[in-house]
mmCIF file of C-alpha atoms in Angstrom:
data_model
loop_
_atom_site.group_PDB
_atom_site.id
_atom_site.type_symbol
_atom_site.label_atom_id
_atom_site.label_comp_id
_atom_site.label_asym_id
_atom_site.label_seq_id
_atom_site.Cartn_x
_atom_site.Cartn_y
_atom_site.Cartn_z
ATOM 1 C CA UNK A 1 58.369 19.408 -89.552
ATOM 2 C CA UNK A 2 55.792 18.319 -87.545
ATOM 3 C CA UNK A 3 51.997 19.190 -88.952
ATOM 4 C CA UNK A 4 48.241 17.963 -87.320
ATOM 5 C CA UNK A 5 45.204 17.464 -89.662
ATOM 6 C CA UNK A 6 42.065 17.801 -88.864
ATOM 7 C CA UNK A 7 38.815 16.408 -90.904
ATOM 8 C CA UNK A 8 35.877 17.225 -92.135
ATOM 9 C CA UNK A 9 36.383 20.552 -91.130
ATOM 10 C CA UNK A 10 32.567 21.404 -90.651
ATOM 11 C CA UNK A 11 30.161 18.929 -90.468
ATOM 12 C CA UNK A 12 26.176 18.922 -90.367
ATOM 13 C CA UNK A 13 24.624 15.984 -88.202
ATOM 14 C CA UNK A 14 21.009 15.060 -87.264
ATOM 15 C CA UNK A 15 20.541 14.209 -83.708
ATOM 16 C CA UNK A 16 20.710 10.562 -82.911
ATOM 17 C CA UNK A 17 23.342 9.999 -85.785
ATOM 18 C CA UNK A 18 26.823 8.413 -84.761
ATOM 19 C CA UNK A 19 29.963 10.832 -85.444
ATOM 20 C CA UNK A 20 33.688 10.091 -86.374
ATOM 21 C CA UNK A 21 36.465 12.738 -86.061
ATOM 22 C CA UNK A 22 40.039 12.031 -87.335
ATOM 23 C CA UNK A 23 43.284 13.684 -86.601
ATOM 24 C CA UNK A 24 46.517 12.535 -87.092
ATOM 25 C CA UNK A 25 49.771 14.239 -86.453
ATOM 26 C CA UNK A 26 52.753 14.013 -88.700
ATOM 27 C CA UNK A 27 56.464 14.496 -88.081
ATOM 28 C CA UNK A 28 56.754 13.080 -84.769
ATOM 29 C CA UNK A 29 56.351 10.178 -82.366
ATOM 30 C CA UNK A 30 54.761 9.051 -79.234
ATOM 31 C CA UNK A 31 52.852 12.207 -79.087
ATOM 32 C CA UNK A 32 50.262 13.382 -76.672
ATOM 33 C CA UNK A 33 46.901 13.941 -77.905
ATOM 34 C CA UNK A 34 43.856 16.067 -76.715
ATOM 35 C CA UNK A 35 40.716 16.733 -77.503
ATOM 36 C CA UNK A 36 38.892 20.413 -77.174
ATOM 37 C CA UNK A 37 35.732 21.236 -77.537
ATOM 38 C CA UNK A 38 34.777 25.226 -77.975
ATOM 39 C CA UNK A 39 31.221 25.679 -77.526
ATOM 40 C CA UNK A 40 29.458 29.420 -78.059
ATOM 41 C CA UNK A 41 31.083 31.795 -75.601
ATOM 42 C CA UNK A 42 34.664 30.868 -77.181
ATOM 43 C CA UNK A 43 36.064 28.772 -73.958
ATOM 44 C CA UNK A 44 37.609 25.548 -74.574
ATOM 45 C CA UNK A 45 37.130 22.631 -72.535
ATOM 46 C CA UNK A 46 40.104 19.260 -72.842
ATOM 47 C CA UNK A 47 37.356 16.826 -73.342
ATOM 48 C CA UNK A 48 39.861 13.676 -73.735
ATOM 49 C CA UNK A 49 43.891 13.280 -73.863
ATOM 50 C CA UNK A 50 45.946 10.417 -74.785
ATOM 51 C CA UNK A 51 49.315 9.414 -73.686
ATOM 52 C CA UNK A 52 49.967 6.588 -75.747
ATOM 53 C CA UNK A 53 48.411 4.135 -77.885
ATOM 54 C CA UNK A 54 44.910 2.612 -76.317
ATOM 55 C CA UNK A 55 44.828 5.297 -73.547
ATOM 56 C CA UNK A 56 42.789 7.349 -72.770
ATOM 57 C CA UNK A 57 41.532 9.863 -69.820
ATOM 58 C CA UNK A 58 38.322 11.906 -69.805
ATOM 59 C CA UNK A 59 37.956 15.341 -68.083
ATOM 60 C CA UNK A 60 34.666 15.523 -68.503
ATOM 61 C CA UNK A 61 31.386 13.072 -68.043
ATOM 62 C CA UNK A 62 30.136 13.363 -72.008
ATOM 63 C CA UNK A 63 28.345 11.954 -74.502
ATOM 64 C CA UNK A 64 30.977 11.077 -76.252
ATOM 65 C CA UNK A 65 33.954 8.729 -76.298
ATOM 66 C CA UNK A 66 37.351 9.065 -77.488
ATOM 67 C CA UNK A 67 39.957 6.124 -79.010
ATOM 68 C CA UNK A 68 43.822 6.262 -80.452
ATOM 69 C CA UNK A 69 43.752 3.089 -82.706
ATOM 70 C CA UNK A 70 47.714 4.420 -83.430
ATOM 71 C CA UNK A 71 50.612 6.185 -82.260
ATOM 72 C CA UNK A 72 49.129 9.355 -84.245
ATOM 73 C CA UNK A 73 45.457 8.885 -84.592
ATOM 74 C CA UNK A 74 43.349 10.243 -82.279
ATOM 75 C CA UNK A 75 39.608 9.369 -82.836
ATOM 76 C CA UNK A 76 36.365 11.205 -81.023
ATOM 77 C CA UNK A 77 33.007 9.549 -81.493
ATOM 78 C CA UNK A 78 29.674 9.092 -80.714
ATOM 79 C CA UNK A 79 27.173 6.560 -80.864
ATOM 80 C CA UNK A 80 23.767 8.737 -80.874
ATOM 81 C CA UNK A 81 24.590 12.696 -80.669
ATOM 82 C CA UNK A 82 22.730 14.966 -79.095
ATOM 83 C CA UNK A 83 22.093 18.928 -79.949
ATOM 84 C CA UNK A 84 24.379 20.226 -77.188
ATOM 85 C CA UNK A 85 27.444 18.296 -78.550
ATOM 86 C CA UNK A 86 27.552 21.331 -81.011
ATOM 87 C CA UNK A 87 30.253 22.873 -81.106
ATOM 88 C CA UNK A 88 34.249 23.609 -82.574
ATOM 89 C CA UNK A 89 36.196 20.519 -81.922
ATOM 90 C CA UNK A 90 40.180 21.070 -82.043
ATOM 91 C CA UNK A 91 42.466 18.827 -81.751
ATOM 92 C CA UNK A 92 46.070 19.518 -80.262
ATOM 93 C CA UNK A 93 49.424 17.677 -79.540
ATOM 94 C CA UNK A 94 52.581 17.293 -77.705
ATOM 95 C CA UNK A 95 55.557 15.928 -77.241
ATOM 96 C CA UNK A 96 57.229 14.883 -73.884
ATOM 97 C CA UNK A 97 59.228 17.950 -72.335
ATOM 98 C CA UNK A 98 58.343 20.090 -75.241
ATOM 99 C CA UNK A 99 56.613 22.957 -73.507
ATOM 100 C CA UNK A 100 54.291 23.722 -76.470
ATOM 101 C CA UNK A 101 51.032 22.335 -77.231
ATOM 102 C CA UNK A 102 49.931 22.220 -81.103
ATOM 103 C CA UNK A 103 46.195 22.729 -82.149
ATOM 104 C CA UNK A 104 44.745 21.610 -85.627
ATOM 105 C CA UNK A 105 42.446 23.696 -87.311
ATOM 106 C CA UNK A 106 39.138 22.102 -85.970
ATOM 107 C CA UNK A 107 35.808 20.516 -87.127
ATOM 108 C CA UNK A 108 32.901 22.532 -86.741
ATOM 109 C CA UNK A 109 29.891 19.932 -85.957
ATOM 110 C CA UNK A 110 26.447 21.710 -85.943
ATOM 111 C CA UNK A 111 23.771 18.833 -84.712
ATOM 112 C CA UNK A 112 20.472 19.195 -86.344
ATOM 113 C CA UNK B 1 38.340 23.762 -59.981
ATOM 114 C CA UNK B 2 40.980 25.903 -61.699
ATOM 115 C CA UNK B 3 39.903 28.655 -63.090
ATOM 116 C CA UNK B 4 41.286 31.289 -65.421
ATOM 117 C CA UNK B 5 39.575 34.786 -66.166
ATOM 118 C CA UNK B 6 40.435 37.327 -68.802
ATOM 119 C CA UNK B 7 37.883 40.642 -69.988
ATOM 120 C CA UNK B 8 35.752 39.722 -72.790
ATOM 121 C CA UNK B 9 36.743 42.595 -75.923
ATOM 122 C CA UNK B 10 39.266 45.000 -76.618
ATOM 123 C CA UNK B 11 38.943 47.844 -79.177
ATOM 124 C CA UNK B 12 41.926 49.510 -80.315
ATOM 125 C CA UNK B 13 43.382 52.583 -83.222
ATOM 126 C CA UNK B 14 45.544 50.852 -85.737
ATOM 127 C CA UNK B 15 49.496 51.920 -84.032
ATOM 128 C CA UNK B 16 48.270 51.894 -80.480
ATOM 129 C CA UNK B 17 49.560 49.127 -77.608
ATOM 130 C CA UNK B 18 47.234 46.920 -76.829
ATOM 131 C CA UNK B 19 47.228 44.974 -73.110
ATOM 132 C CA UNK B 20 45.175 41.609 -73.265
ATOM 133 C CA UNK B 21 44.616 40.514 -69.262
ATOM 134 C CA UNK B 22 44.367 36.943 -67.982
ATOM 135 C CA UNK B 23 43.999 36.155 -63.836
ATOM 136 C CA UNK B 24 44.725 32.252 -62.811
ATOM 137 C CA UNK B 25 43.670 30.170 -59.754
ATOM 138 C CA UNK B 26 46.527 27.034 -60.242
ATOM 139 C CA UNK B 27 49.406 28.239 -58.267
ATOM 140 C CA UNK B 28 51.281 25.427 -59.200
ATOM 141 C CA UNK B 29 50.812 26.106 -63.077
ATOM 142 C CA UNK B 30 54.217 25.746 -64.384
ATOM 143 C CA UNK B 31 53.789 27.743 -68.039
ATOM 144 C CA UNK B 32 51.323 29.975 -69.206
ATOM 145 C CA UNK B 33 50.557 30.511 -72.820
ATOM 146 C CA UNK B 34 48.871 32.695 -75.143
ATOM 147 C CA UNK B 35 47.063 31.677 -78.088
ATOM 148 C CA UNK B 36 45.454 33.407 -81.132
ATOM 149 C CA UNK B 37 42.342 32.375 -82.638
ATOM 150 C CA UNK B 38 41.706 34.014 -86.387
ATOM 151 C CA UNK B 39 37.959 33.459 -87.099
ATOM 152 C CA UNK B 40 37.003 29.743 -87.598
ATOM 153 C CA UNK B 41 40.639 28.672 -87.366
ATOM 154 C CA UNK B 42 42.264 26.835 -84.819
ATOM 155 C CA UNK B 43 44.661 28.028 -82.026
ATOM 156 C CA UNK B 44 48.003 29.769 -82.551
ATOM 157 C CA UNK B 45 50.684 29.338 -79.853
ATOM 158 C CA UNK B 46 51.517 32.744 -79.633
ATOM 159 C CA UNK B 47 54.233 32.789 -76.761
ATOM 160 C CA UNK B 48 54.307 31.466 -73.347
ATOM 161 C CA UNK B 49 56.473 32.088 -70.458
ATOM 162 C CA UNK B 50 57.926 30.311 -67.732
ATOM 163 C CA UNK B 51 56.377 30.724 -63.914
ATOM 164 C CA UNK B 52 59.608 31.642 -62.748
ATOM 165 C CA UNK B 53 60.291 34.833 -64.931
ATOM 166 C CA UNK B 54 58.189 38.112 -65.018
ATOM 167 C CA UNK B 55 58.868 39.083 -68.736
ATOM 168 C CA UNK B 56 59.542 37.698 -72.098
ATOM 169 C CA UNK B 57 59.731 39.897 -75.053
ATOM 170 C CA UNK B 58 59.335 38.355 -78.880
ATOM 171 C CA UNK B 59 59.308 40.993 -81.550
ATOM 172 C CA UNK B 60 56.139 43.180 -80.672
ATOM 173 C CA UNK B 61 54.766 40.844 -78.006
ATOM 174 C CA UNK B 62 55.442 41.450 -74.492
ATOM 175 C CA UNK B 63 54.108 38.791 -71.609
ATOM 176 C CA UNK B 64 54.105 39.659 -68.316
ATOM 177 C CA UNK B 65 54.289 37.629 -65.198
ATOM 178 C CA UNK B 66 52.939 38.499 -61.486
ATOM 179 C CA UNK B 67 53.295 35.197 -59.924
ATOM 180 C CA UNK B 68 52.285 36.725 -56.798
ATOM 181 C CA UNK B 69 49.012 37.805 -57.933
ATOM 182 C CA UNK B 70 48.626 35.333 -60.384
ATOM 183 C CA UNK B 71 48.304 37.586 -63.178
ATOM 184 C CA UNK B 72 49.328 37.575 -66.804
ATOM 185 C CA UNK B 73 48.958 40.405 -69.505
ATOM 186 C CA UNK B 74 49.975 40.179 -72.830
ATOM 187 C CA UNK B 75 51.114 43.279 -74.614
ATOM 188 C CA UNK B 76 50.883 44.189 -78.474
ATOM 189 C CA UNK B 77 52.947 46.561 -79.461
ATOM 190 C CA UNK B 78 52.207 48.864 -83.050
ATOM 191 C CA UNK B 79 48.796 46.599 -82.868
ATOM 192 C CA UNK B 80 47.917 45.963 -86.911
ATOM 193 C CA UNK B 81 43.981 45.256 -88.353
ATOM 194 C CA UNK B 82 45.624 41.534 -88.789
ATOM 195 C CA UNK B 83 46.193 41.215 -85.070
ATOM 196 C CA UNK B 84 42.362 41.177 -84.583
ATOM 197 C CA UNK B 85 41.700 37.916 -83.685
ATOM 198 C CA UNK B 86 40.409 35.861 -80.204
ATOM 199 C CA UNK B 87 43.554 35.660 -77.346
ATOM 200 C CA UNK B 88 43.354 33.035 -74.882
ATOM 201 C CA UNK B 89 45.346 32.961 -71.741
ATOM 202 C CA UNK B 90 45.807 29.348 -70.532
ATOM 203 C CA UNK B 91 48.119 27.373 -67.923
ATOM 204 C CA UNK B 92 49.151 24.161 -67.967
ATOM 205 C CA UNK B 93 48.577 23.194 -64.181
ATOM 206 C CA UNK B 94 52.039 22.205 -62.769
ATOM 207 C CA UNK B 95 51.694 18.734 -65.491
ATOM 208 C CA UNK B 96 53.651 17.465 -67.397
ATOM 209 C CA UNK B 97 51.546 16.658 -70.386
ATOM 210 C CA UNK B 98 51.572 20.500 -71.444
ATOM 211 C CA UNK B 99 48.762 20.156 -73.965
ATOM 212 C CA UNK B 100 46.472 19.446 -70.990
ATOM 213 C CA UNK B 101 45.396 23.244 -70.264
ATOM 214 C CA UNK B 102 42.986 25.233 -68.749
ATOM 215 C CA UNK B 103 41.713 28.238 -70.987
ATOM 216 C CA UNK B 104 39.868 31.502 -70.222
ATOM 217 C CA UNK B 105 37.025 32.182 -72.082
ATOM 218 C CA UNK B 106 39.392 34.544 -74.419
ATOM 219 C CA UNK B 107 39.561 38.385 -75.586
ATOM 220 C CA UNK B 108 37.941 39.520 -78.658
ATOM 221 C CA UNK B 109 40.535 41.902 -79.863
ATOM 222 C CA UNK B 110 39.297 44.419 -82.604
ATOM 223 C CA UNK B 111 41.510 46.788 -84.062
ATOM 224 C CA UNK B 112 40.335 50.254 -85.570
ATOM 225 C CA UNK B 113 41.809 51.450 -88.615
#
């Protein structure tokens, strides 16, 4: 069966420090990737998706960046964060014309 | 851009129904979904339907469809204290990468023993 992970799942940053967020998905192959972020007032926002390896689309004009070094690693970064990149990250995948989309069980980055 | 709205909170008794609400924008959204969020957890595809149908029933979940006015409800029957928990309505846009949705700000569902 097919499984996402997620890591760390909370993590405390100082502003101007870089950040690195994993997930990998298990179980399956060629997968499309996304990136959420869910800031306070519970909305979620794609910030990045992936259709294969090395691409990668932005939704949104960010401080952050986003890279799939694999067929099931999907990486978000940054090189200085700021306090509004706060926020629950989640990570989700698909798979072709599966109609479902799969969510990890997020990272919780509070910038300090 | 596309939107999609849905009322804040729901309170309900323990054994009532409960109806969750979600309006769209995307007329050419292909699927819409629900998803659970259990506090600091991730999402939970719940169910989703098709554009083309008006109703699909799983267990004690009921979705409805109104294509016409672009609105979706989700229904709970027998609602338990483990249903409470954030809903989100989302569609998927008329894509074809289906993880690439558009979510409403969600329902805080909180159930009343």
């Amino acid at each position: 069966s097919q499984t996402i992970h997620q890591w760390p799942a909370t993590l405390v940053q100082p502003v101007g420090s870089p950040l690195s967020l994993e997930c990998t998905v298990e179980g399956t192959s060629n997968p499309n990737l996304y990136w959420y972020r869910q800031a306070a007032g519970r909305g979620l926002q794609l910030l990045f998706y992936s259709v294969g390896i090395g691409q990668i689309s932005s939704e949104v004009p960010q401080n952050l960046s986003a890279s799939r070094p694999q067929d099931r690693q999907f990486i978000l970064s940054s090189k200085k964060l700021l306090l509004s990149d706060s926020g629950f990250y989640l990570c989700a995948w698909s798979v072709g014309s599966d109609t479902e989309a799969f969510f990890g069980q997020g990272t919780r980055l509070t910038v300090v | 851009g596309e939107d999609v709205e849905q009322s804040l909170f729901l309170s309900v008794r323990e054994g009532d129904s409960s109806v969750i609400n979600c309006t769209y924008t995307d007329s050419s959204s292909t699927y819409l979904y629900w998803y659970k969020q259990e506090p600091g957890a991730g999402l939970q595809l719940l169910t989703y339907i098709f554009s083309n149908m008006d109703m699909k029933q799983d267990q004690r979940l009921t979705v409805l469809l109104n294509k016409k006015d672009k609105h979706l409800s989700l229904r709970i029957a027998d609602t338990q204290t483990g249903d409470s928990a954030i809903y989100f309505c989302a569609e998927n846009g008329g894509g074809t990468s289906y993880g690439k949705l558009t979510f409403g700000q969600g329902t805080i569902l909180t159930v009343h023993p």
